[in-house]
CSV table of C-alpha atoms in Angstrom, one decimal:
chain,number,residue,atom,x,y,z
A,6,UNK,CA,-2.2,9.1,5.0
A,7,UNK,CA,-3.6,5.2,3.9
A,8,UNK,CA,-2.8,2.4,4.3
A,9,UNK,CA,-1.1,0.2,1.7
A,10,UNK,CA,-3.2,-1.7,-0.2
A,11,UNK,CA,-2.6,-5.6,0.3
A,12,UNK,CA,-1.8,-5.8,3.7
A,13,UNK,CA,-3.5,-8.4,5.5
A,14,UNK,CA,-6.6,-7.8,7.4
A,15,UNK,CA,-7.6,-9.3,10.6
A,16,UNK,CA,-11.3,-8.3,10.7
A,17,UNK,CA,-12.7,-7.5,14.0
A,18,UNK,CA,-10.4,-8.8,17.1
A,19,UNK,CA,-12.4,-11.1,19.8
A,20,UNK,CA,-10.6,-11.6,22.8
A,21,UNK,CA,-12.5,-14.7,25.1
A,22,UNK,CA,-11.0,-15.6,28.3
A,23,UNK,CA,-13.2,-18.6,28.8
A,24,UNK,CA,-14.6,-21.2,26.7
A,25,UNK,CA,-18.2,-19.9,27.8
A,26,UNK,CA,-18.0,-16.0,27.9
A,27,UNK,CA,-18.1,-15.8,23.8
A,28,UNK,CA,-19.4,-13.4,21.7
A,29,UNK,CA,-23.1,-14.4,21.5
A,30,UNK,CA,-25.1,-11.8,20.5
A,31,UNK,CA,-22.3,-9.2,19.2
A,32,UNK,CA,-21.5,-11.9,17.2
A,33,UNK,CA,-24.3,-12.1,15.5
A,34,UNK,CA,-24.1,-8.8,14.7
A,35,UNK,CA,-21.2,-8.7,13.2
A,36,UNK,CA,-21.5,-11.5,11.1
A,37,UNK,CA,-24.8,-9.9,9.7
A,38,UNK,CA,-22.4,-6.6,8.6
A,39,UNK,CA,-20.5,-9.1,6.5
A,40,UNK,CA,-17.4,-8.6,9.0
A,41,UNK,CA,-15.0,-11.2,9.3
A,42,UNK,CA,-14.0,-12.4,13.1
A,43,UNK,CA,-10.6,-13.7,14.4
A,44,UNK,CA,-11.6,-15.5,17.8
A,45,UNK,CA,-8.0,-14.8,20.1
A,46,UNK,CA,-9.2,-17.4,23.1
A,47,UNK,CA,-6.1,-16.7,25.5
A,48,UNK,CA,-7.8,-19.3,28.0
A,49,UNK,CA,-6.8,-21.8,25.4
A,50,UNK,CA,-3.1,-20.1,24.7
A,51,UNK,CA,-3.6,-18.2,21.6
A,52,UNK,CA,-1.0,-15.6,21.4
A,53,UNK,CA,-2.5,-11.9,21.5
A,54,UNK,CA,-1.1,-9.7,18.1
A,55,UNK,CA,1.7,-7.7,18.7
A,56,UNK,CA,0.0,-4.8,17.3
A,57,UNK,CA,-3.1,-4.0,15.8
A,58,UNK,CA,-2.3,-3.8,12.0
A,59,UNK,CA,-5.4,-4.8,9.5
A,60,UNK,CA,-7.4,-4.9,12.9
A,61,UNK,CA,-11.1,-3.0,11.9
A,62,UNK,CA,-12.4,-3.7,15.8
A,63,UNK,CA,-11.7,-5.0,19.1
A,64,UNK,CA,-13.9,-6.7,20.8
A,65,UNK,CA,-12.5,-7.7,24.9
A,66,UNK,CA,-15.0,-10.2,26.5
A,67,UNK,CA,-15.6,-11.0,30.3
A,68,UNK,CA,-13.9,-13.4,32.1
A,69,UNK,CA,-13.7,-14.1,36.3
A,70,UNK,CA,-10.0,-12.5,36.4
A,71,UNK,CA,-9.8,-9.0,38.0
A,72,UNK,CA,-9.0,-6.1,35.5
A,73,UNK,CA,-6.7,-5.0,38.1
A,74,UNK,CA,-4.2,-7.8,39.1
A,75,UNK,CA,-2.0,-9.8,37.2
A,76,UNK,CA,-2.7,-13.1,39.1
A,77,UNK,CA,-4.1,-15.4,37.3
A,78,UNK,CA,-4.0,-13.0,34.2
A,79,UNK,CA,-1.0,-13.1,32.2
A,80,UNK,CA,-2.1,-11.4,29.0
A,81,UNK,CA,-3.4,-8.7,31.1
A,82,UNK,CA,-0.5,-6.5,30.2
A,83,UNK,CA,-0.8,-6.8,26.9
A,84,UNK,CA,-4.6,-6.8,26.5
A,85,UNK,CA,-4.0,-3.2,28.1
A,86,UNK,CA,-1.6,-2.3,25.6
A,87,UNK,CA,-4.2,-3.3,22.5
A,88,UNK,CA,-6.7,-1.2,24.2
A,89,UNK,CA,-4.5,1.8,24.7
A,90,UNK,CA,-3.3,1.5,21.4
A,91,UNK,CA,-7.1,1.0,19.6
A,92,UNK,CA,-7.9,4.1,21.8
A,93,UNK,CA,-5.0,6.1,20.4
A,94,UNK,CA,-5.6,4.8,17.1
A,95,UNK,CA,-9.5,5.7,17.2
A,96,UNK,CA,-9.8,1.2,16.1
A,97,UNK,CA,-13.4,0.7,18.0
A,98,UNK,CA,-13.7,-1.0,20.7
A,99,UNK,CA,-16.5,-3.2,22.8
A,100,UNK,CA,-15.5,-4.5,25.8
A,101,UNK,CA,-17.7,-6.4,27.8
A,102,UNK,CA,-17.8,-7.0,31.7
A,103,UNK,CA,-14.5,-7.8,32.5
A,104,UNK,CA,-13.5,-5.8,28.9
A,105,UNK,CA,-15.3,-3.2,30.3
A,106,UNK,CA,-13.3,-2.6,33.2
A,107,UNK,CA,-9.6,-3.4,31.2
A,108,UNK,CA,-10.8,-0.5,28.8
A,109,UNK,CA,-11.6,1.6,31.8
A,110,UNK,CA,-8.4,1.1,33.1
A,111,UNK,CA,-6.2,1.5,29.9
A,112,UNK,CA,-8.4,4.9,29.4
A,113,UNK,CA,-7.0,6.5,33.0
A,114,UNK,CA,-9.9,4.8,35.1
A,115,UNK,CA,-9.3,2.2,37.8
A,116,UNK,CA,-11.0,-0.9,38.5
A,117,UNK,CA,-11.5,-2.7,42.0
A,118,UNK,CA,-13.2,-5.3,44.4
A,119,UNK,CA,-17.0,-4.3,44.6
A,120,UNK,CA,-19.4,-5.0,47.6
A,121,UNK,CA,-20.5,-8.4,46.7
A,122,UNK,CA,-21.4,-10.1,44.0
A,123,UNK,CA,-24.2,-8.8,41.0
A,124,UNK,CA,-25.6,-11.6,39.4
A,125,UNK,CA,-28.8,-12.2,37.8
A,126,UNK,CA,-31.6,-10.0,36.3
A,127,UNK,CA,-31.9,-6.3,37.2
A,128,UNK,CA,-32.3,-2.9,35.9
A,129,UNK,CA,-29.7,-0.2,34.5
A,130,UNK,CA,-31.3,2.9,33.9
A,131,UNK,CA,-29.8,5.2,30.4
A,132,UNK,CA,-28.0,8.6,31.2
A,133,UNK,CA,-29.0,11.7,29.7
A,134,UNK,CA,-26.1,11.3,27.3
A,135,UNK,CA,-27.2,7.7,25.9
A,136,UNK,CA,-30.1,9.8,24.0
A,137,UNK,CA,-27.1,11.5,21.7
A,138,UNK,CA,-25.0,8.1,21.9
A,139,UNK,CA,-24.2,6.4,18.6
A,140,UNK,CA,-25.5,2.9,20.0
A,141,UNK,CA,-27.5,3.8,22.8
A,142,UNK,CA,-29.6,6.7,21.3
A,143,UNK,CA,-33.2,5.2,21.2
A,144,UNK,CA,-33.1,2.7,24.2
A,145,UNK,CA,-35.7,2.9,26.7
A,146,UNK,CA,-34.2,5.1,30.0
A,147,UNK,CA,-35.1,1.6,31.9
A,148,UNK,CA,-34.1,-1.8,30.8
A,149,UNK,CA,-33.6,-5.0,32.3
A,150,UNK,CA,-30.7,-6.8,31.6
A,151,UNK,CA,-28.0,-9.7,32.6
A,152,UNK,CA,-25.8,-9.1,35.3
A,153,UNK,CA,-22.9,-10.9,36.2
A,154,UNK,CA,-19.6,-9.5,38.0
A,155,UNK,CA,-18.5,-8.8,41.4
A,156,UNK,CA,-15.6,-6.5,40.4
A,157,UNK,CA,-16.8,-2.8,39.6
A,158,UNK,CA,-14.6,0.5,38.4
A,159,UNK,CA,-14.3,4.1,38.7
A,160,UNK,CA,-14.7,5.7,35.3
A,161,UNK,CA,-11.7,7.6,33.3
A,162,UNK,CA,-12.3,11.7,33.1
A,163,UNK,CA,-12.9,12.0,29.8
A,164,UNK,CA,-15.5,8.9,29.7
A,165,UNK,CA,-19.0,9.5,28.9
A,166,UNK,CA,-21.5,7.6,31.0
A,167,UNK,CA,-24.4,5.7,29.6
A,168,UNK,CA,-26.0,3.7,31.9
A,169,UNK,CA,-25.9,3.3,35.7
A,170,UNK,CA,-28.0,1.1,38.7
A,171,UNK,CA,-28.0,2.2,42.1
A,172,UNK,CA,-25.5,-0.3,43.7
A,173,UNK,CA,-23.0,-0.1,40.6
A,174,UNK,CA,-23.2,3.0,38.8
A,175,UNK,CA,-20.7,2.5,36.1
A,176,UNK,CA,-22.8,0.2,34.2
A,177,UNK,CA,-22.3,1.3,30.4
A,178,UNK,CA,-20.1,4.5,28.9
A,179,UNK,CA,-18.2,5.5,25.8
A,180,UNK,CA,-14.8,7.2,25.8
A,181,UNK,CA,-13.9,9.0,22.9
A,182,UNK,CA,-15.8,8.6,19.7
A,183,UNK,CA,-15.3,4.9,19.3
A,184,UNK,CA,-15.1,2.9,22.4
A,185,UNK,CA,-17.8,1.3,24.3
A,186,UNK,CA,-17.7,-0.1,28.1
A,187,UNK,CA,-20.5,-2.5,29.0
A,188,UNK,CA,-20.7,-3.7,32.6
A,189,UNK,CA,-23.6,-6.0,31.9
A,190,UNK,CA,-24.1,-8.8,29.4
A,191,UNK,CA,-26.2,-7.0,26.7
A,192,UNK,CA,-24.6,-10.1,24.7
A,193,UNK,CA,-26.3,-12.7,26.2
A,194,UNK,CA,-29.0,-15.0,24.8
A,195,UNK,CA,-30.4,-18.5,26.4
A,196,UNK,CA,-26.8,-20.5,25.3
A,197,UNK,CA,-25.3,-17.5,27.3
A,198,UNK,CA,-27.0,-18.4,30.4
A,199,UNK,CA,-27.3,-22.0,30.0
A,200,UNK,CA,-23.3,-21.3,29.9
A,201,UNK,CA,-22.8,-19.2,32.7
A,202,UNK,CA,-24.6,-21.0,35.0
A,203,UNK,CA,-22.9,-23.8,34.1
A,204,UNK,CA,-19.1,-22.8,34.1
A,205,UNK,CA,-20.0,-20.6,37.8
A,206,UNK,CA,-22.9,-23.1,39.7
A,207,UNK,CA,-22.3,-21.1,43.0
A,208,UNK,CA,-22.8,-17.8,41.3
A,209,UNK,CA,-25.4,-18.7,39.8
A,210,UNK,CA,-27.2,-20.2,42.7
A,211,UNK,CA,-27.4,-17.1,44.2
A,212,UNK,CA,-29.8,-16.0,41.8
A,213,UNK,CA,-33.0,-17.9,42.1
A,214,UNK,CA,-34.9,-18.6,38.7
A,215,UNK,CA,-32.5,-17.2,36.6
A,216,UNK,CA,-32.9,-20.0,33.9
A,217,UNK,CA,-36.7,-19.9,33.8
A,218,UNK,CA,-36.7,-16.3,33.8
A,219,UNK,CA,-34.3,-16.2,30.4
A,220,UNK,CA,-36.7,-16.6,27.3
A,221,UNK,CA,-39.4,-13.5,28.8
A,222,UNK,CA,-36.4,-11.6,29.9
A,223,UNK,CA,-34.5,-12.0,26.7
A,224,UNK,CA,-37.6,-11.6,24.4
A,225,UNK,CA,-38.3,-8.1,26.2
A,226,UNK,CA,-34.3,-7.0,25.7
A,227,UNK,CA,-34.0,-8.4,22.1
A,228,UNK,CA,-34.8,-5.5,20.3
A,229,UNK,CA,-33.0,-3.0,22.2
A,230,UNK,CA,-29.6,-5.6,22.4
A,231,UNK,CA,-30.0,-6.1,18.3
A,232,UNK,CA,-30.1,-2.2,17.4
A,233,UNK,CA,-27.0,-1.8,20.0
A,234,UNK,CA,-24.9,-4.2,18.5
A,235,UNK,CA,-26.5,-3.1,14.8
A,236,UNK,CA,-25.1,0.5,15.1
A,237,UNK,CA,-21.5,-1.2,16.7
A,238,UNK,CA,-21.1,-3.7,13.7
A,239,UNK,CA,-22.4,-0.5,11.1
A,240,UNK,CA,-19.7,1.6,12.3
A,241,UNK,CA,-17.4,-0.8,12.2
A,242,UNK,CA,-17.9,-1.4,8.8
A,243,UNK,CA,-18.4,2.0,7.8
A,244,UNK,CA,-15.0,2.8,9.3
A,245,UNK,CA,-12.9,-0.1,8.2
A,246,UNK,CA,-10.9,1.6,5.8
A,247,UNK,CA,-9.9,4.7,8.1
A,248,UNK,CA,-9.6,2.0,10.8
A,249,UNK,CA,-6.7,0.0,8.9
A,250,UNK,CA,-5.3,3.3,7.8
A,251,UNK,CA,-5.4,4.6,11.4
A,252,UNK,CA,-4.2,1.6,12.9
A,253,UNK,CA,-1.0,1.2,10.7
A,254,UNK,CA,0.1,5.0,11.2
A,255,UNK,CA,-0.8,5.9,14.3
A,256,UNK,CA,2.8,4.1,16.0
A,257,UNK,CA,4.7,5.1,13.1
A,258,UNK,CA,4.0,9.1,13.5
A,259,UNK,CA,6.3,10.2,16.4
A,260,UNK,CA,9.2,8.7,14.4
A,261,UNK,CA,8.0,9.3,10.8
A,262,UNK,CA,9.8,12.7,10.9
A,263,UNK,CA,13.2,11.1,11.5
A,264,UNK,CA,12.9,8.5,9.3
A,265,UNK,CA,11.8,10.7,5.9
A,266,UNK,CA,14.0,13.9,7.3
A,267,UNK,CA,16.3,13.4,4.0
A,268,UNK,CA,13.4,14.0,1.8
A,269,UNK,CA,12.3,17.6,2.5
A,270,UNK,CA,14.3,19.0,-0.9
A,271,UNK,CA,12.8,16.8,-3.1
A,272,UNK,CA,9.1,18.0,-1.7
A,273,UNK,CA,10.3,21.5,-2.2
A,274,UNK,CA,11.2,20.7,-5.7
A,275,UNK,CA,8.0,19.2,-6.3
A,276,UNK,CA,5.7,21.6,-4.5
A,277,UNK,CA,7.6,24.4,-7.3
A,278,UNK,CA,5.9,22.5,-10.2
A,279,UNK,CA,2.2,23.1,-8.9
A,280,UNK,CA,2.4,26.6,-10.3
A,281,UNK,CA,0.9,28.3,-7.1
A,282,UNK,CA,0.8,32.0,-6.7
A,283,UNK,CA,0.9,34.4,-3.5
A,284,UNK,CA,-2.3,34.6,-2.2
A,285,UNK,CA,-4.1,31.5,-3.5
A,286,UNK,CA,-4.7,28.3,-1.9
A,287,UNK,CA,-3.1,25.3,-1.3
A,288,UNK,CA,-4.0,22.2,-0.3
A,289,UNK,CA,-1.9,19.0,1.0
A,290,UNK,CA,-4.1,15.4,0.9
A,291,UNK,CA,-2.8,12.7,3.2
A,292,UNK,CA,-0.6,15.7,4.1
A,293,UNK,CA,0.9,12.8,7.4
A,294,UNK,CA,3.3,15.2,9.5
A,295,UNK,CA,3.4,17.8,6.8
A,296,UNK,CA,6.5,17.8,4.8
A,297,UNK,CA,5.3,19.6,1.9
A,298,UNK,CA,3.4,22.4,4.2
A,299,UNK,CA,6.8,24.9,4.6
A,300,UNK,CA,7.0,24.9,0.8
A,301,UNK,CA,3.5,25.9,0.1
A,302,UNK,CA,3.4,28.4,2.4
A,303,UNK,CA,6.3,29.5,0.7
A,304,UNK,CA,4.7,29.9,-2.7
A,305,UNK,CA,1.5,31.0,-1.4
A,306,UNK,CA,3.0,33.8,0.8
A,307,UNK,CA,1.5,35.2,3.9
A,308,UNK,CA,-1.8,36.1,2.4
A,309,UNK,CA,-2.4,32.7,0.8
A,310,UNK,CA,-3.9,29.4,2.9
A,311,UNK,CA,-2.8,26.5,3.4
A,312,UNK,CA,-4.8,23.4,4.2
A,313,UNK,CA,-2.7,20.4,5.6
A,314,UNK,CA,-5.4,17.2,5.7
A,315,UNK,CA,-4.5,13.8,6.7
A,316,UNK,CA,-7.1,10.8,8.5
A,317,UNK,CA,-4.8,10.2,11.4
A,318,UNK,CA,-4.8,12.4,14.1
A,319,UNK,CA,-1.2,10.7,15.5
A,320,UNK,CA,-0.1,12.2,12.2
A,321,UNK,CA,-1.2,15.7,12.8
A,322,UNK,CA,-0.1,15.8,16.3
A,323,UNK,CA,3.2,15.4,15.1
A,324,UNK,CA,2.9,17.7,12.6
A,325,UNK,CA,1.8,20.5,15.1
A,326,UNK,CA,4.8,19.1,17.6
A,327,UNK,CA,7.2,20.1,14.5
A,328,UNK,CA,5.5,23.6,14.0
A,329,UNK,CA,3.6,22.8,10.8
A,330,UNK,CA,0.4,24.6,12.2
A,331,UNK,CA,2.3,27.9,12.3
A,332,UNK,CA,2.2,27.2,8.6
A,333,UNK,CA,-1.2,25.6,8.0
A,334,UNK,CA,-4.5,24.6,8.9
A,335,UNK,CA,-4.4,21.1,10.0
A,336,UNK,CA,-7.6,19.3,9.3
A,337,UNK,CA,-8.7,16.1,10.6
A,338,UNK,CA,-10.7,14.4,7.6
A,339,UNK,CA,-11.1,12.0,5.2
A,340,UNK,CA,-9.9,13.2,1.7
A,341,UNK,CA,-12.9,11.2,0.0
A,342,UNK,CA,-15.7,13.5,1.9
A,343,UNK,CA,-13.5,16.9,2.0
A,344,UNK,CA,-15.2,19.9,4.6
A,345,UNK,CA,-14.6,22.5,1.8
A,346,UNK,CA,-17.2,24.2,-0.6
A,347,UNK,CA,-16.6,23.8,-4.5
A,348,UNK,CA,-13.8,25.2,-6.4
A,349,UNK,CA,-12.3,27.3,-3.0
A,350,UNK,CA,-8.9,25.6,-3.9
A,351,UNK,CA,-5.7,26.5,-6.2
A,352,UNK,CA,-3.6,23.6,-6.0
A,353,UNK,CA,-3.9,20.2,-4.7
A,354,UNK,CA,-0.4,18.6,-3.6
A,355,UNK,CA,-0.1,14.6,-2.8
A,356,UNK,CA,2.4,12.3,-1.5
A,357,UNK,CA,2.0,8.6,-2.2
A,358,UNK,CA,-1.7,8.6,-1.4
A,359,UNK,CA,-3.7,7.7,-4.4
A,360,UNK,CA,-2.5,4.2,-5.2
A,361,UNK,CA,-3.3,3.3,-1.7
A,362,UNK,CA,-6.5,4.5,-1.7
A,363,UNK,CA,-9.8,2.2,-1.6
A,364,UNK,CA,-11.8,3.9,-4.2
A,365,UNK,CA,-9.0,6.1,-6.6
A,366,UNK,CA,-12.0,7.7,-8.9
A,367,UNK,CA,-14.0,8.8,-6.1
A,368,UNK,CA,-11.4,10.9,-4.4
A,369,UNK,CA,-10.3,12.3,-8.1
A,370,UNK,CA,-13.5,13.2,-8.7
A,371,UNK,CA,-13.8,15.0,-4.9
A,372,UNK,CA,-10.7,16.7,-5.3
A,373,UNK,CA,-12.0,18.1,-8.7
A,374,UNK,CA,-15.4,19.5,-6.3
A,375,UNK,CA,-13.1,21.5,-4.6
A,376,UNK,CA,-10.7,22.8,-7.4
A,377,UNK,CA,-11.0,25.8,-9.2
A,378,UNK,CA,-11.4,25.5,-12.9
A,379,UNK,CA,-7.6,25.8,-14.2
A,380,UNK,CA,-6.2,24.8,-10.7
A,381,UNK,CA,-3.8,22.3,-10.5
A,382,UNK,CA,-3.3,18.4,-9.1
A,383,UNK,CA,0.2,17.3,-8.3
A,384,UNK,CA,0.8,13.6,-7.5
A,385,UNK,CA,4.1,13.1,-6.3
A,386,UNK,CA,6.1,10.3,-4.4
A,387,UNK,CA,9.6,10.6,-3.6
A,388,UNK,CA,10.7,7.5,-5.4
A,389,UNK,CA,9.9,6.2,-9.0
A,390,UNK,CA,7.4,3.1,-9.1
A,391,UNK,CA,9.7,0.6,-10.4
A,392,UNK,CA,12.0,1.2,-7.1
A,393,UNK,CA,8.8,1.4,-4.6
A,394,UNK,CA,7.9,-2.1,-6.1
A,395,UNK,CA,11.3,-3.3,-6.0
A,396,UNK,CA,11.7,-1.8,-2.9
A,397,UNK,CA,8.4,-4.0,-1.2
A,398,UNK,CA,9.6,-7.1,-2.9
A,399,UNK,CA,6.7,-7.2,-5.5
A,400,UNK,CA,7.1,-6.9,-9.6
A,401,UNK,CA,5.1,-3.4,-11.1
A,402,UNK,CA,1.6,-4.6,-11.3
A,403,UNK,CA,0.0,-3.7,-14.8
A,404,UNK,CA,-3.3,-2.7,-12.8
A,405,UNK,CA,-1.1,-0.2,-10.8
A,406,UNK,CA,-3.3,3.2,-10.3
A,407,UNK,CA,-0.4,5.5,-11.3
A,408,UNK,CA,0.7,3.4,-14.6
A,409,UNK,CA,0.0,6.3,-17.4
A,410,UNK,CA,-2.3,4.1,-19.1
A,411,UNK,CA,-4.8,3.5,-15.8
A,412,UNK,CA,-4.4,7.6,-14.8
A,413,UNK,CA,-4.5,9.2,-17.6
A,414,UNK,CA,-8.5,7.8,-18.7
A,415,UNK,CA,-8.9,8.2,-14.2
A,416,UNK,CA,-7.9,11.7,-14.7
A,417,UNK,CA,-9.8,12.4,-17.9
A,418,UNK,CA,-13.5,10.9,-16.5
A,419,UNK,CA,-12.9,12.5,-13.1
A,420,UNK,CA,-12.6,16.4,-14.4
A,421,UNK,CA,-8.8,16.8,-14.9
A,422,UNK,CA,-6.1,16.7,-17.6
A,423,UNK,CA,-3.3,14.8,-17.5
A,424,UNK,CA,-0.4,17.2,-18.8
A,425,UNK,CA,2.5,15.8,-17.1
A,426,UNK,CA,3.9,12.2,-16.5
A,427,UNK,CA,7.4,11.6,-15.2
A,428,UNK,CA,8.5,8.3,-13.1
A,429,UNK,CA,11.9,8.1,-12.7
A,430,UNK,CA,13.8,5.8,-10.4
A,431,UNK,CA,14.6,9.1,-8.0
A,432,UNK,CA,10.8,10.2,-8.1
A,433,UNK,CA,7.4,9.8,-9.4
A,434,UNK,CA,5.4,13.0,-10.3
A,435,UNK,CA,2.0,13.7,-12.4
A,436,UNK,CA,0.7,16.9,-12.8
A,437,UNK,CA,-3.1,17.7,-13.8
A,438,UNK,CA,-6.0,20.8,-14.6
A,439,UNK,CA,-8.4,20.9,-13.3
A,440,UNK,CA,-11.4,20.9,-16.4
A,441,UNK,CA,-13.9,23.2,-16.6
């Protein structure tokens, strides 16, 4: 499933709990990828989103409050509650310092006191698993960087480690596919440390010539920090559409069942009009927690397949919860790069899916790759577009995808035929061929 088109998007999230401990570097980045930031700084009362809708990153910064107590922390809560939900949503994350060790902690980790203060410059040393890393792969195996923490944590199970020193081990790691942990301020340039010396004199006294050691230390880490916080913002980027997608439906999808139950007959009725026999295949784009899959196993019979695809895996697991993979293959993908071979499919069923696509053309002409010639596209939505518009508060826009006049020529340039059109106020349904 996607995300409607015109919801509002946040860019990438940056959470700063002091005035000092900003984005620096990572900022830099980011801005490079043409990626828009929204600064939250809770140290001057700026209220934390309630969720993270039109959110394509989160970013968590450092800060001298303790990832494991409240006092002194109040958005500690629901800073834990963003992460948990980025990580459930696959949203990417950085979190830095401090961010590190709330990301540890909302991943199954704990954080705690450490032995004494860590401040200054030292080495990290890469782990084995920072070669195959999406950010680290390519940086040196030793590397001198910014440290600055007395706090320290105990990594989550399933969290990959990346980098480690000998008095704090958990200096860098990834958990899952998309979230970074950084102990040490990789960030940091010579405002950084001008800054942080400044906001925590004490600390900073403890670590003799750490000013006049910044330019030569920087100069040697610059290249390796750059092409870190490169791959971050070009993932970010390259995800941002999945991300928004993700982040809208991934709450919705244990309820999403309830909500639609009512609509199940009219899916049945519409999954009849593909024309599928036994034994062929079918397969269900944006398939969410797979309403239409029961049908087209039913016209496909025991010897046919069925492929269920959607982008969000909240959405499958609820499919599977509701015994939809008894009755097809669930496939975690994105319906614009599909992991078939050419023509291996019969019939292509879709619920309210292309309209809210970023690129409409592109997926037609994918799903046309893997359609046998004669094989059929249904497009289906269980209300008309003059009620979904109604519906959203918004009049029917002339540049709508699904207007006959805008699909039909989409159809005919992308290797289909248009040769049904009906959009009634109780449904919407186009059916295609697939052209020679």
């Amino acid at each position: 499933m996607y995300l409607l088109t015109g919801g509002e998007a946040v860019g990438v999230l940056v959470v700063q709990h002091l005035r000092e401990e900003g984005p620096y570097a990572v900022g830099e980045a980011l801005a490079a990828a043409g990626l828009r930031m929204r600064p939250c700084r809770v140290w001057a009362g700026d209220p934390l989103p309630e969720n993270l809708a039109g959110v394509e990153a989160l970013v968590v910064m450092g800060g001298p409050m303790a990832a494991y107590s409240d006092a002194g922390f109040p958005t500690r809560g629901a800073e834990l509650d963003l992460l948990r939900a980025a990580l459930a949503a696959e949203v990417p994350v950085l979190g830095v310092c401090l961010g590190a060790q709330l990301l540890a902690v909302a991943a199954g980790g704990t954080a705690r006191t450490g032995s004494g203060a860590q401040v200054g410059w030292g080495e990290v040393r890469t782990c084995s698993a920072a070669g195959r890393d999406p950010l680290f792969m390519g940086t040196p195996e030793r590397l001198r960087v910014l440290h600055w923490h007395a706090d320290t944590m105990e990594l989550p199970p399933r969290a990959v480690p990346l980098a480690f020193c000998e008095r704090y081990p958990a200096q860098a790691f990834r958990v899952g596919g998309a979230a970074w942990g950084l102990q040490f301020h990789l960030e940091a340039d010579e405002a950084a440390v001008d800054a942080f010396a400044a906001a925590f004199p004490e600390e900073a006294a403890t670590a003799p010539g750490l000013r006049e050691a910044a330019p030569g230390e920087l100069a040697a880490l610059a290249a390796h920090r750059d092409r870190v916080f490169g791959r971050f913002a070009a993932l970010v980027a390259a995800r941002a559409e999945r991300t928004a997608t993700r982040a809208f439906f991934t709450p919705k999808a244990a309820a999403w069942e309830t909500r639609f139950a009512a609509d199940g007959p009219r899916y049945e009725t519409a999954v009849a009009r593909l024309g599928l026999s036994p034994g062929q295949t079918a397969l269900d784009l944006g398939c969410g927690t797979g309403r239409a899959l029961p049908a087209l196993r039913a016209e496909v019979g025991d010897k046919g397949t069925v492929l269920g695809v959607d982008v969000t895996s909240a959405m499958l697991v609820t499919a599977a919860r509701e015994g939809r993979a008894d009755q097809a293959c669930l496939l975690l993908a994105d319906c614009h790069r599909l992991p078939l071979p050419p023509g291996v499919v019969d019939g292509i069923f879709t619920a309210g899916l292309l309209d809210h696509l970023p690129d409409p053309t592109t997926a037609l002409r994918e799903w046309a790759r893997v359609t046998t010639p004669g094989g059929a596209l249904l497009l289906f939505h269980p209300s008309g577009r003059a009620e979904r518009a109604r519906r959203h508060g918004r009049p029917l826009s002339p540049d709508d995808p699904l207007a006959e006049p805008n699909l039909r020529p989409a159809l005919d340039g992308s290797g289909w035929q248009l040769d049904s059109y009906e959009d009634t106020s109780g449904y919407f349904l186009a059916r295609a061929v697939r052209t020679c």
